[in-house]
Amino acid sequence: MAKIVIIGTQWGDEGKGKIVDLLTPYFDNIARYQGGHNAGHTVCVKGTQFILHLIPTGILHPGKKCIIGNGVAVDPQALIKEMDELKREHIDFSRRFFVSDRAHMIMPYHLLADQQAEKKMGQRKIGTTGRGIGPAYIDKMARTGLRMGDLLEPDKLAEQLKVNLTVVGNVRHFAEIYPQYLEYAQKLIPYITDASLLLNQAMDKGESVLFEGAQGTMLDIDHGTYPYVTSSSACAGGACTGLGIGPTRIDGSLGVVKAYTTRVGNGPFPSELHGAEGEALRNKGAEFGATTGRARRCGWFDAVVVRYAVQINDIKSLAVTKLDVLDGYDKIKLCVGYELNGKRIDYFPANIKQVEDCQPIYEEMPGWRCSTKGITDYNRLPEATRFYLKRIGELTGAEISLISTGPERDETIFCSGTLLDGWLNRIVG
Ligand code: GDP
């Protein structure tokens, strides 16, 4: 039974939510391994839109086991709120939803620290969502963090909380925060478990797992456009450390890629479209954050970025999303390389200053004037669209296995005979 990781290949918001939701029926377990409630995965089911921030998208499918791994930073209040909202939609959590006892908790002082740090940074601010996720990871690395498992031990929780509040000069808030977290404990204890053990035992029994990544490769703490990144490991490797499983248990990575490029917040973006062109793409693609409502910066497809993501995640299979958003363009551009200091390069530099200086080198191709919205058969795509997809495959070195032509589950093309077909045991034909 397959174990595959779903990875964003750009700066997040690639449409991972829809892809995970679409593939969930083929898997027994859906596991989140990093990030926090800064993620916003949007899934449309028969006209109803669900936005999931912390809980794996698989929860929308009855009977599927959903796991939040140790690599996720959990704000208990946000988790309870999201659970309550889903329960109101009659989503059942009992005996199929689990949170790792090793996952670090976001505390109220993390939120404050996040917001204050962004203010102090001024021009150089990262553009975080201000939800305390970065500071929670800082405490994890400083070995002063509080974990979900601490909710099971109120005395230990009290002791460490007092120390932490003293350090941040906020000890008078103990009387407020401690009872609040005891209350969260009451609600969350039934779900807290050793998630690594649970998952490894499930795999030993032959169960399949879909590892659900949040954000994207270019936002990864190590491999992204540092310092304009998120504070966790959004790449494939994060699935191992963020869930406590060995790398050889994973069969492969499916990269989710938008047919163009977007990014939220600050940081370099070589193929960005500015002014009216950027705004037109933003409006066509409804590129506004699911979590924050922030307008996303938009630009042409950047093959250098995606090739880099293919390399560091060993992506063999790609799911191309939002293809329909490119309908109606006379000409479409693909960034195939960069010019840096008068020289052509085809790799993504580590040095942020160099990335800022990179000028995109474009290949221009004819667009398609007709609609691809909702097409489910590859052969019914216009010739120019098929050419565009073929070029994406060639330039990135990965096979295109899935194509999304609209937000709904059924607005999808499953390309037959692909590696993904094999992983899903689909009948090819
Ligand atoms: P994620 O964080 O990677 O899951 O991405 P988001 O959920 O933030 O953004 C994807 C948005 O695009 C959501 O509103 C989806 O409903 C929508 N979407 C996903 N696939 C398609 C597609 O193929 N076409 C169109 N038009 N919208 C899509």
mmCIF file of C-alpha atoms and ligand atoms in Angstrom, residues 12-18 40-44 49 215 258 284-287 290 296 320-325 373 404-407 411, ligand 1:
data_model
loop_
_atom_site.group_PDB
_atom_site.id
_atom_site.type_symbol
_atom_site.label_atom_id
_atom_site.label_comp_id
_atom_site.label_asym_id
_atom_site.label_seq_id
_atom_site.Cartn_x
_atom_site.Cartn_y
_atom_site.Cartn_z
ATOM 1 C CA GLY A 12 2.629 27.529 -1.157
ATOM 2 C CA ASP A 13 -1.021 27.947 -2.177
ATOM 3 C CA GLU A 14 -0.506 25.559 -5.093
ATOM 4 C CA GLY A 15 -3.873 23.909 -4.496
ATOM 5 C CA LYS A 16 -2.586 21.071 -2.323
ATOM 6 C CA GLY A 17 -5.914 20.980 -0.481
ATOM 7 C CA LYS A 18 -7.822 19.880 -3.564
ATOM 8 C CA GLY A 40 -5.117 27.277 4.561
ATOM 9 C CA HIS A 41 -6.195 24.352 2.453
ATOM 10 C CA THR A 42 -9.360 25.012 0.518
ATOM 11 C CA VAL A 43 -11.540 22.136 -0.597
ATOM 12 C CA CYS A 44 -14.793 22.456 -2.532
ATOM 13 C CA GLN A 49 -16.227 25.323 0.589
ATOM 14 C CA GLN A 215 3.294 25.745 2.491
ATOM 15 C CA LYS A 258 0.267 25.886 -10.109
ATOM 16 C CA LYS A 284 -8.574 35.631 -12.678
ATOM 17 C CA GLY A 285 -7.037 33.165 -10.236
ATOM 18 C CA ALA A 286 -8.791 34.621 -7.154
ATOM 19 C CA GLU A 287 -5.368 34.813 -5.558
ATOM 20 C CA ALA A 290 -7.390 31.459 2.444
ATOM 21 C CA ARG A 296 -0.967 37.149 -3.491
ATOM 22 C CA VAL A 320 -0.607 20.805 -12.256
ATOM 23 C CA THR A 321 -3.375 22.983 -10.815
ATOM 24 C CA LYS A 322 -5.354 26.036 -11.915
ATOM 25 C CA LEU A 323 -4.672 25.423 -15.576
ATOM 26 C CA ASP A 324 -8.065 26.989 -16.391
ATOM 27 C CA VAL A 325 -6.888 30.312 -14.955
ATOM 28 C CA LYS A 373 -12.616 24.656 -17.233
ATOM 29 C CA SER A 404 -6.679 20.299 -12.275
ATOM 30 C CA THR A 405 -9.068 22.315 -14.441
ATOM 31 C CA GLY A 406 -11.268 23.778 -11.702
ATOM 32 C CA PRO A 407 -11.698 23.799 -7.928
ATOM 33 C CA GLU A 411 -12.686 18.972 -12.519
HETATM 34 P P1 GDP B 1 -3.208 25.137 -0.824
HETATM 35 O O1 GDP B 1 -2.822 25.917 0.396
HETATM 36 O O2 GDP B 1 -1.999 24.646 -1.574
HETATM 37 O O3 GDP B 1 -4.186 24.049 -0.549
HETATM 38 O O4 GDP B 1 -3.912 26.133 -1.821
HETATM 39 P P2 GDP B 1 -5.161 27.077 -1.504
HETATM 40 O O5 GDP B 1 -6.264 26.265 -0.998
HETATM 41 O O6 GDP B 1 -4.728 28.246 -0.701
HETATM 42 O O7 GDP B 1 -5.452 27.673 -2.945
HETATM 43 C C1 GDP B 1 -6.006 26.987 -3.896
HETATM 44 C C2 GDP B 1 -7.271 27.731 -4.323
HETATM 45 O O8 GDP B 1 -7.464 27.449 -5.671
HETATM 46 C C3 GDP B 1 -8.516 27.264 -3.618
HETATM 47 O O9 GDP B 1 -9.446 28.302 -3.546
HETATM 48 C C4 GDP B 1 -9.036 26.151 -4.532
HETATM 49 O O10 GDP B 1 -10.422 25.931 -4.448
HETATM 50 C C5 GDP B 1 -8.662 26.704 -5.869
HETATM 51 N N1 GDP B 1 -8.330 25.716 -6.896
HETATM 52 C C6 GDP B 1 -7.675 24.524 -6.734
HETATM 53 N N2 GDP B 1 -7.493 23.944 -7.926
HETATM 54 C C7 GDP B 1 -8.049 24.776 -8.851
HETATM 55 C C8 GDP B 1 -8.146 24.724 -10.271
HETATM 56 O O11 GDP B 1 -7.703 23.807 -10.939
HETATM 57 N N3 GDP B 1 -8.760 25.785 -10.881
HETATM 58 C C9 GDP B 1 -9.264 26.839 -10.193
HETATM 59 N N4 GDP B 1 -9.828 27.815 -10.870
HETATM 60 N N5 GDP B 1 -9.179 26.911 -8.843
HETATM 61 C C10 GDP B 1 -8.565 25.896 -8.193
#
